[in-house]
Amino acid sequence: MIALTDWQADYGLPPDLVKGDVPVSGLFDLTPFRYSWLQPKLQLDHDTIFRQSPLFHVPTDTSRFPLVITVGGDEPPDFQRQSTAFADAWRAAGAQVRQLDQHNCNHFTAVAGFEDPESRLVQAVLELMDG
């Protein structure tokens, strides 16, 4: 949700405070949780799902906010589907989006690429920072 925060309105900070984002194995649409075994604990209603799902709040102009969206190749299909849907939504709003599939990674190991300065993930982040 860092990419969706209105930094100026909410905190009095420059609107372009954040220059890009790297969601890793993100959950962009919480709707499936309403029908999962977790629902009795989460008690998600329609309004909460809408409010907390980044997929439903993509700005109309994302042209100056690039993303690197990464997901593990061993993730459940819905994680992969949601990453693609979020990437597609940002592209449709004008963003430069790079999707990075991390083979042999899952929801818990997808961040391991940050440990290796030569990894595809670190290289993608460095390219994002270089603009």
PDB file of C-alpha atoms in Angstrom:
ATOM      1  CA  MET A   1       0.000   0.000   0.000  1.00  0.00           C
ATOM      2  CA  ILE A   2       3.027   2.289   0.100  1.00  0.00           C
ATOM      3  CA  ALA A   3       2.512   2.959  -3.603  1.00  0.00           C
ATOM      4  CA  LEU A   4      -1.075   4.016  -2.960  1.00  0.00           C
ATOM      5  CA  THR A   5      -0.497   6.425  -0.083  1.00  0.00           C
ATOM      6  CA  ASP A   6      -1.268  10.085  -0.712  1.00  0.00           C
ATOM      7  CA  TRP A   7       1.849  11.327   1.058  1.00  0.00           C
ATOM      8  CA  GLN A   8       0.961  15.004   0.690  1.00  0.00           C
ATOM      9  CA  ALA A   9      -2.644  14.797   1.869  1.00  0.00           C
ATOM     10  CA  ASP A  10      -2.060  12.234   4.611  1.00  0.00           C
ATOM     11  CA  TYR A  11       1.285  13.398   6.012  1.00  0.00           C
ATOM     12  CA  GLY A  12       2.140  16.789   4.497  1.00  0.00           C
ATOM     13  CA  LEU A  13       5.091  15.283   2.630  1.00  0.00           C
ATOM     14  CA  PRO A  14       6.044  15.777  -1.027  1.00  0.00           C
ATOM     15  CA  PRO A  15       3.662  13.879  -3.320  1.00  0.00           C
ATOM     16  CA  ASP A  16       6.580  12.186  -5.068  1.00  0.00           C
ATOM     17  CA  LEU A  17       8.267  11.053  -1.845  1.00  0.00           C
ATOM     18  CA  VAL A  18       8.257   7.410  -2.973  1.00  0.00           C
ATOM     19  CA  LYS A  19       9.791   6.957  -6.423  1.00  0.00           C
ATOM     20  CA  GLY A  20       8.896   3.318  -7.077  1.00  0.00           C
ATOM     21  CA  ASP A  21       7.865   0.101  -5.404  1.00  0.00           C
ATOM     22  CA  VAL A  22       8.884  -3.562  -5.281  1.00  0.00           C
ATOM     23  CA  PRO A  23       5.987  -5.688  -4.035  1.00  0.00           C
ATOM     24  CA  VAL A  24       7.231  -9.198  -3.210  1.00  0.00           C
ATOM     25  CA  SER A  25       4.662 -12.014  -3.277  1.00  0.00           C
ATOM     26  CA  GLY A  26       1.926  -9.478  -2.730  1.00  0.00           C
ATOM     27  CA  LEU A  27      -1.689 -10.011  -1.874  1.00  0.00           C
ATOM     28  CA  PHE A  28      -3.415  -7.420  -4.015  1.00  0.00           C
ATOM     29  CA  ASP A  29      -7.002  -8.679  -3.782  1.00  0.00           C
ATOM     30  CA  LEU A  30      -8.267  -9.983  -0.449  1.00  0.00           C
ATOM     31  CA  THR A  31     -11.557 -11.267  -1.891  1.00  0.00           C
ATOM     32  CA  PRO A  32     -10.506 -14.956  -1.890  1.00  0.00           C
ATOM     33  CA  PHE A  33      -9.925 -14.827   1.863  1.00  0.00           C
ATOM     34  CA  ARG A  34     -13.621 -14.264   2.412  1.00  0.00           C
ATOM     35  CA  TYR A  35     -14.189 -17.798   1.138  1.00  0.00           C
ATOM     36  CA  SER A  36     -11.221 -19.426   2.844  1.00  0.00           C
ATOM     37  CA  TRP A  37     -10.746 -21.326   6.062  1.00  0.00           C
ATOM     38  CA  LEU A  38      -9.341 -18.085   7.534  1.00  0.00           C
ATOM     39  CA  GLN A  39     -12.605 -16.151   7.240  1.00  0.00           C
ATOM     40  CA  PRO A  40     -13.924 -17.113  10.709  1.00  0.00           C
ATOM     41  CA  LYS A  41     -10.834 -15.466  12.229  1.00  0.00           C
ATOM     42  CA  LEU A  42     -10.466 -12.595   9.750  1.00  0.00           C
ATOM     43  CA  GLN A  43     -14.173 -11.744   9.509  1.00  0.00           C
ATOM     44  CA  LEU A  44     -13.643  -9.782   6.308  1.00  0.00           C
ATOM     45  CA  ASP A  45     -16.652  -7.942   4.982  1.00  0.00           C
ATOM     46  CA  HIS A  46     -17.042  -6.420   1.523  1.00  0.00           C
ATOM     47  CA  ASP A  47     -16.034  -2.905   2.641  1.00  0.00           C
ATOM     48  CA  THR A  48     -12.887  -4.092   4.423  1.00  0.00           C
ATOM     49  CA  ILE A  49     -11.846  -6.202   1.447  1.00  0.00           C
ATOM     50  CA  PHE A  50     -12.347  -3.257  -0.900  1.00  0.00           C
ATOM     51  CA  ARG A  51     -10.529  -0.810   1.387  1.00  0.00           C
ATOM     52  CA  GLN A  52      -7.534  -3.094   2.036  1.00  0.00           C
ATOM     53  CA  SER A  53      -7.043  -4.564  -1.463  1.00  0.00           C
ATOM     54  CA  PRO A  54      -4.477  -2.573  -3.471  1.00  0.00           C
ATOM     55  CA  LEU A  55      -5.874  -3.901  -6.755  1.00  0.00           C
ATOM     56  CA  PHE A  56      -8.992  -1.792  -6.245  1.00  0.00           C
ATOM     57  CA  HIS A  57      -7.072   1.455  -5.664  1.00  0.00           C
ATOM     58  CA  VAL A  58      -4.694   1.830  -8.603  1.00  0.00           C
ATOM     59  CA  PRO A  59      -4.285   5.559  -9.341  1.00  0.00           C
ATOM     60  CA  THR A  60      -5.511   6.807 -12.705  1.00  0.00           C
ATOM     61  CA  ASP A  61      -2.021   7.989 -13.692  1.00  0.00           C
ATOM     62  CA  THR A  62       0.918   5.878 -12.606  1.00  0.00           C
ATOM     63  CA  SER A  63       3.260   6.980 -15.384  1.00  0.00           C
ATOM     64  CA  ARG A  64       5.863   8.392 -12.972  1.00  0.00           C
ATOM     65  CA  PHE A  65       5.791   5.476 -10.540  1.00  0.00           C
ATOM     66  CA  PRO A  66       7.580   2.350 -11.803  1.00  0.00           C
ATOM     67  CA  LEU A  67       7.134  -1.055 -10.210  1.00  0.00           C
ATOM     68  CA  VAL A  68       9.049  -4.300 -10.044  1.00  0.00           C
ATOM     69  CA  ILE A  69       6.501  -6.950  -9.091  1.00  0.00           C
ATOM     70  CA  THR A  70       8.017 -10.244  -8.067  1.00  0.00           C
ATOM     71  CA  VAL A  71       6.450 -13.538  -7.126  1.00  0.00           C
ATOM     72  CA  GLY A  72       7.890 -16.966  -6.415  1.00  0.00           C
ATOM     73  CA  GLY A  73       7.498 -19.643  -9.051  1.00  0.00           C
ATOM     74  CA  ASP A  74       6.450 -22.087  -6.333  1.00  0.00           C
ATOM     75  CA  GLU A  75       3.702 -19.784  -5.047  1.00  0.00           C
ATOM     76  CA  PRO A  76       0.093 -20.956  -5.165  1.00  0.00           C
ATOM     77  CA  PRO A  77      -1.600 -20.010  -8.453  1.00  0.00           C
ATOM     78  CA  ASP A  78      -3.629 -17.209  -6.863  1.00  0.00           C
ATOM     79  CA  PHE A  79      -0.492 -15.334  -5.757  1.00  0.00           C
ATOM     80  CA  GLN A  80       0.756 -15.515  -9.334  1.00  0.00           C
ATOM     81  CA  ARG A  81      -2.626 -14.472 -10.737  1.00  0.00           C
ATOM     82  CA  GLN A  82      -2.865 -11.513  -8.360  1.00  0.00           C
ATOM     83  CA  SER A  83       0.646 -10.332  -9.226  1.00  0.00           C
ATOM     84  CA  THR A  84      -0.216 -10.409 -12.920  1.00  0.00           C
ATOM     85  CA  ALA A  85      -3.536  -8.624 -12.337  1.00  0.00           C
ATOM     86  CA  PHE A  86      -1.830  -5.883 -10.320  1.00  0.00           C
ATOM     87  CA  ALA A  87       0.895  -5.478 -12.951  1.00  0.00           C
ATOM     88  CA  ASP A  88      -1.731  -5.270 -15.699  1.00  0.00           C
ATOM     89  CA  ALA A  89      -3.721  -2.653 -13.768  1.00  0.00           C
ATOM     90  CA  TRP A  90      -0.641  -0.457 -13.236  1.00  0.00           C
ATOM     91  CA  ARG A  91       0.389  -0.831 -16.880  1.00  0.00           C
ATOM     92  CA  ALA A  92      -3.108   0.203 -17.955  1.00  0.00           C
ATOM     93  CA  ALA A  93      -2.671   3.365 -15.859  1.00  0.00           C
ATOM     94  CA  GLY A  94       0.619   4.165 -17.590  1.00  0.00           C
ATOM     95  CA  ALA A  95       3.249   2.697 -15.270  1.00  0.00           C
ATOM     96  CA  GLN A  96       6.459   1.050 -16.301  1.00  0.00           C
ATOM     97  CA  VAL A  97       6.124  -2.407 -14.735  1.00  0.00           C
ATOM     98  CA  ARG A  98       8.606  -5.230 -14.682  1.00  0.00           C
ATOM     99  CA  GLN A  99       7.363  -8.629 -13.590  1.00  0.00           C
ATOM    100  CA  LEU A 100      10.029 -10.856 -12.131  1.00  0.00           C
ATOM    101  CA  ASP A 101       9.252 -14.507 -11.549  1.00  0.00           C
ATOM    102  CA  GLN A 102      11.582 -16.115  -9.050  1.00  0.00           C
ATOM    103  CA  HIS A 103      11.884 -19.784  -9.887  1.00  0.00           C
ATOM    104  CA  ASN A 104      12.081 -22.242  -6.990  1.00  0.00           C
ATOM    105  CA  CYS A 105      10.886 -19.599  -4.509  1.00  0.00           C
ATOM    106  CA  ASN A 106       7.732 -19.475  -2.435  1.00  0.00           C
ATOM    107  CA  HIS A 107       5.990 -16.864  -0.300  1.00  0.00           C
ATOM    108  CA  PHE A 108       8.614 -17.167   2.435  1.00  0.00           C
ATOM    109  CA  THR A 109      11.769 -17.484   0.323  1.00  0.00           C
ATOM    110  CA  ALA A 110      11.022 -14.890  -2.386  1.00  0.00           C
ATOM    111  CA  VAL A 111      12.817 -12.201  -0.361  1.00  0.00           C
ATOM    112  CA  ALA A 112      16.027 -14.258  -0.252  1.00  0.00           C
ATOM    113  CA  GLY A 113      17.098 -12.642  -3.520  1.00  0.00           C
ATOM    114  CA  PHE A 114      17.812  -9.452  -1.590  1.00  0.00           C
ATOM    115  CA  GLU A 115      20.768 -11.232   0.064  1.00  0.00           C
ATOM    116  CA  ASP A 116      22.697 -11.631  -3.186  1.00  0.00           C
ATOM    117  CA  PRO A 117      23.855  -8.431  -4.901  1.00  0.00           C
ATOM    118  CA  GLU A 118      24.090 -10.352  -8.197  1.00  0.00           C
ATOM    119  CA  SER A 119      20.554 -11.763  -8.041  1.00  0.00           C
ATOM    120  CA  ARG A 120      17.941 -10.879 -10.637  1.00  0.00           C
ATOM    121  CA  LEU A 121      15.881  -9.258  -7.872  1.00  0.00           C
ATOM    122  CA  VAL A 122      18.649  -6.926  -6.693  1.00  0.00           C
ATOM    123  CA  GLN A 123      19.560  -6.081 -10.281  1.00  0.00           C
ATOM    124  CA  ALA A 124      15.912  -5.200 -11.016  1.00  0.00           C
ATOM    125  CA  VAL A 125      15.768  -2.976  -7.920  1.00  0.00           C
ATOM    126  CA  LEU A 126      18.989  -1.221  -8.918  1.00  0.00           C
ATOM    127  CA  GLU A 127      17.599  -0.608 -12.408  1.00  0.00           C
ATOM    128  CA  LEU A 128      14.434   0.791 -10.829  1.00  0.00           C
ATOM    129  CA  MET A 129      16.527   3.143  -8.699  1.00  0.00           C
ATOM    130  CA  ASP A 130      18.551   4.299 -11.693  1.00  0.00           C
ATOM    131  CA  GLY A 131      15.347   5.277 -13.438  1.00  0.00           C
TER     132      GLY A 131
END
